């Protein structure tokens, strides 16, 4: 599968892995950064999980961006 450009904050995503949140919808909160400000290559995704929201740190191959009709793929 070809990967598109980096996800944007507030974009909706479908989580593919890990299994405890796979299949759930999430929202991109931002790119995970180290304490020195360098990116880790992972993204922070907010997922509604049972009765509360959780933040998961995922590499880009563990979620799929759900594009709006007006966005280019």
Coordinates of C-alpha atoms in Angstrom, one line a residue:
X1 CA 0.0 0.0 0.0
X2 CA 1.3 3.5 -0.9
X3 CA 1.6 5.9 2.0
X4 CA 0.4 9.4 1.6
X5 CA 1.7 12.5 3.2
X6 CA 1.9 12.9 6.9
X7 CA -1.4 13.0 8.8
X8 CA -2.7 16.4 9.9
X9 CA -3.9 17.3 13.4
X10 CA -7.7 16.7 13.8
X11 CA -7.8 14.3 10.9
X12 CA -10.0 11.2 11.6
X13 CA -8.3 7.8 11.4
X14 CA -9.1 4.2 11.6
X15 CA -6.8 2.3 14.0
X16 CA -5.5 -1.0 12.6
X17 CA -3.3 -2.1 15.5
X18 CA -2.9 -2.8 18.4
X19 CA -5.7 -5.3 18.9
X20 CA -7.3 -3.6 21.9
X21 CA -8.2 -0.5 19.8
X22 CA -8.2 -2.0 16.3
X23 CA -11.2 -1.0 14.3
X24 CA -11.9 2.1 16.4
X25 CA -12.0 5.6 15.1
X26 CA -9.6 8.1 16.4
X27 CA -8.4 11.7 15.9
X28 CA -4.8 12.8 15.3
X29 CA -3.6 14.9 18.2
X30 CA -0.1 15.5 16.9
X31 CA 3.3 14.0 16.2
X32 CA 5.1 12.5 19.2
X33 CA 8.2 14.4 20.1
X34 CA 11.2 13.5 22.3
X35 CA 12.2 15.9 25.1
X36 CA 14.7 17.6 22.8
X37 CA 11.9 18.3 20.3
X38 CA 12.9 15.7 17.7
X39 CA 10.1 13.6 16.3
X40 CA 9.9 9.9 17.1
X41 CA 8.1 8.9 13.9
X42 CA 5.0 8.0 16.0
X43 CA 1.6 9.8 16.2
X44 CA -0.6 10.6 19.1
X45 CA -4.1 9.4 18.4
X46 CA -7.1 10.0 20.7
X47 CA -9.5 7.0 20.7
X48 CA -12.8 6.7 22.5
X49 CA -12.4 3.5 24.4
X50 CA -15.2 2.1 26.4
X51 CA -16.5 5.0 28.6
X52 CA -13.4 7.2 28.3
X53 CA -10.9 8.5 25.8
X54 CA -7.4 7.3 25.6
X55 CA -4.3 8.5 23.8
X56 CA -2.3 5.9 21.9
X57 CA 1.1 6.4 20.3
X58 CA 1.2 4.7 16.9
X59 CA 3.5 4.5 14.0
X60 CA 1.9 5.6 10.7
X61 CA 1.5 2.0 9.5
X62 CA -0.8 1.1 12.4
X63 CA -3.6 3.6 11.4
X64 CA -5.3 4.7 8.2
X65 CA -6.3 8.3 7.5
X66 CA -10.0 8.7 6.6
X67 CA -10.1 11.4 3.9
X68 CA -12.9 13.8 3.4
X69 CA -14.5 14.0 0.0
X70 CA -12.8 17.4 -0.6
X71 CA -9.3 16.2 0.2
X72 CA -6.9 14.7 -2.3
X73 CA -5.6 11.2 -1.7

